[in-house]
mmCIF file of C-alpha atoms in Angstrom:
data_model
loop_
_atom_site.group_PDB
_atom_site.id
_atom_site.type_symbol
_atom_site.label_atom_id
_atom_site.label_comp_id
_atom_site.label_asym_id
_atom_site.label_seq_id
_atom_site.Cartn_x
_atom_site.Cartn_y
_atom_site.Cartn_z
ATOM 1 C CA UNK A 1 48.359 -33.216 43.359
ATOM 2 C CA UNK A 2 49.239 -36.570 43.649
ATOM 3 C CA UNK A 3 49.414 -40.060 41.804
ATOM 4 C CA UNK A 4 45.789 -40.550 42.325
ATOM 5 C CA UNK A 5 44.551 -36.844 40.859
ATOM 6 C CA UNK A 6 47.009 -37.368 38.147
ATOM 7 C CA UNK A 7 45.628 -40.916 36.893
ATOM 8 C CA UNK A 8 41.867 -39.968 37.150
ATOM 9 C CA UNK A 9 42.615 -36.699 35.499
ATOM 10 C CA UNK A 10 41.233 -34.654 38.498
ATOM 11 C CA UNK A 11 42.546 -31.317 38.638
ATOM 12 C CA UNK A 12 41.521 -27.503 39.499
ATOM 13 C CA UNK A 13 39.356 -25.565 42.156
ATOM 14 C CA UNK A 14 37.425 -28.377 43.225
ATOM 15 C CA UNK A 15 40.157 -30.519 44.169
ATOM 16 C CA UNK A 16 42.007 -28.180 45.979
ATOM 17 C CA UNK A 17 39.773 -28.496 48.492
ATOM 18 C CA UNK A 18 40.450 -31.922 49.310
ATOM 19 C CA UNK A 19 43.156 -30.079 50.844
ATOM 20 C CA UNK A 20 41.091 -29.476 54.483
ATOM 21 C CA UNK A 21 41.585 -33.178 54.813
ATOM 22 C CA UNK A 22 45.292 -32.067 56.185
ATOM 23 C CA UNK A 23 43.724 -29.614 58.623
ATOM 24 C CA UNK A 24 41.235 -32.330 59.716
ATOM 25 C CA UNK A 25 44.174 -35.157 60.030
ATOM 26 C CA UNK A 26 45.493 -33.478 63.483
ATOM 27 C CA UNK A 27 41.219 -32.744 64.853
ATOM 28 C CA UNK A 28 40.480 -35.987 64.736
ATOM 29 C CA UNK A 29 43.915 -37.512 65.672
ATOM 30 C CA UNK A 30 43.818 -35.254 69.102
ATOM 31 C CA UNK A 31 39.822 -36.700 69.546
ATOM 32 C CA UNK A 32 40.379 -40.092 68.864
ATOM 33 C CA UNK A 33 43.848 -39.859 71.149
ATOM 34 C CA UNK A 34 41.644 -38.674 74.200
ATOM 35 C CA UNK A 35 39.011 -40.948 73.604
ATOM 36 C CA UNK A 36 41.095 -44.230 73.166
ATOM 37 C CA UNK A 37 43.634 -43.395 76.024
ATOM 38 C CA UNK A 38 40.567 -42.035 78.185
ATOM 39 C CA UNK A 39 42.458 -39.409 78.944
ATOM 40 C CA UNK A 40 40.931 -37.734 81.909
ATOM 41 C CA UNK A 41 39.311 -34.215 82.628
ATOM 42 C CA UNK A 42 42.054 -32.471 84.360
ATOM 43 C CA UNK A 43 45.485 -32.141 84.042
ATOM 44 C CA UNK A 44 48.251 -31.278 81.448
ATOM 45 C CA UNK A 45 48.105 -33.628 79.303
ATOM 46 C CA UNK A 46 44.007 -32.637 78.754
ATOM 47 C CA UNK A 47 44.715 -29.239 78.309
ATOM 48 C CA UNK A 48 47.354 -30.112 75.393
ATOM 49 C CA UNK A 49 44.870 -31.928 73.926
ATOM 50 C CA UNK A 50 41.964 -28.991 74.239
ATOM 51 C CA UNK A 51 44.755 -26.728 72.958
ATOM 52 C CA UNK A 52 45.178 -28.645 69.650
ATOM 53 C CA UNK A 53 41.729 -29.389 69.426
ATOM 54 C CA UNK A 54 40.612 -25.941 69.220
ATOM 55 C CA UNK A 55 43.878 -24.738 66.832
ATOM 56 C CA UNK A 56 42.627 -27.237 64.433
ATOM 57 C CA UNK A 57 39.377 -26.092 64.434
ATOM 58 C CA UNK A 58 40.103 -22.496 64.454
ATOM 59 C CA UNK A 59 42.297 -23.284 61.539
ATOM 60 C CA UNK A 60 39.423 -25.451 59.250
ATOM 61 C CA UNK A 61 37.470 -22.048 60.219
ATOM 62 C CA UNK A 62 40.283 -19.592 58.772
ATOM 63 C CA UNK A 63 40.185 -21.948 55.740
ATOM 64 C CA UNK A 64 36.401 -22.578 55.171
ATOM 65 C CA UNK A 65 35.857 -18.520 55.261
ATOM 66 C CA UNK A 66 38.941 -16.521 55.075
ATOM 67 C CA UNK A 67 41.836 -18.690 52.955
ATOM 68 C CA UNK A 68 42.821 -21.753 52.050
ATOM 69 C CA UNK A 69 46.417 -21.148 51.555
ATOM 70 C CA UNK A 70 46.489 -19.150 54.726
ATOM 71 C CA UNK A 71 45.360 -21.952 56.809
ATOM 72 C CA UNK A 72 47.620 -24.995 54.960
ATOM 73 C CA UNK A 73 50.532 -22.164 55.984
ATOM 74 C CA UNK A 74 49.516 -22.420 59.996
ATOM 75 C CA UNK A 75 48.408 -26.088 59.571
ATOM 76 C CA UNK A 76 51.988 -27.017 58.484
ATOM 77 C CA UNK A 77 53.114 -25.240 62.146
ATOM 78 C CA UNK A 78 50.795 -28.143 64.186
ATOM 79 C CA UNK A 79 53.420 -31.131 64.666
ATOM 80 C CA UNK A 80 55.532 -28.591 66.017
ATOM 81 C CA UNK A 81 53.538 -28.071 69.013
ATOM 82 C CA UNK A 82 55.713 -29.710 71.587
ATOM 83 C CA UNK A 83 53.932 -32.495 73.477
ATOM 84 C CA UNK A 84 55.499 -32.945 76.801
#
């Protein structure tokens, strides 16, 4: 869990689902890439971006409605993606 779920004693269901915060980490990293680097509408580098954008959020889907564990599992596969 952590140092900081350990000292305030915070353990269980409920705090196991802090755990979307990992499947959120590469959504908005790939949004806020694209919108700092104004990365433009066409080309490869925009569709790499899409691509991630919409893994991430079909994974925070798979792990709002179908499983958690499932979708830290595929999450874990996302800085694998190479990015050339």
């Amino acid at each position: 869990y952590g140092s900081v779920f350990h000292n305030l004693s915070l353990y269980g269901e409920a705090v196991y689902w802090l755990n979307i915060t990992a499947i959120l980490v590469s959504l908005f990293m790939a949004l806020f890439i694209k919108s700092i680097f104004d990365i433009s509408t066409t080309g490869k580098i925009n569709q790499l971006f899409n691509t991630i954008i919409i893994l991430s959020f079909a994974d925070l889907l798979i792990a709002l409605f179908i499983d958690l564990e499932l979708a830290m599992k595929i999450v874990s596969v996302h800085p694998f993606i190479p990015t050339y």
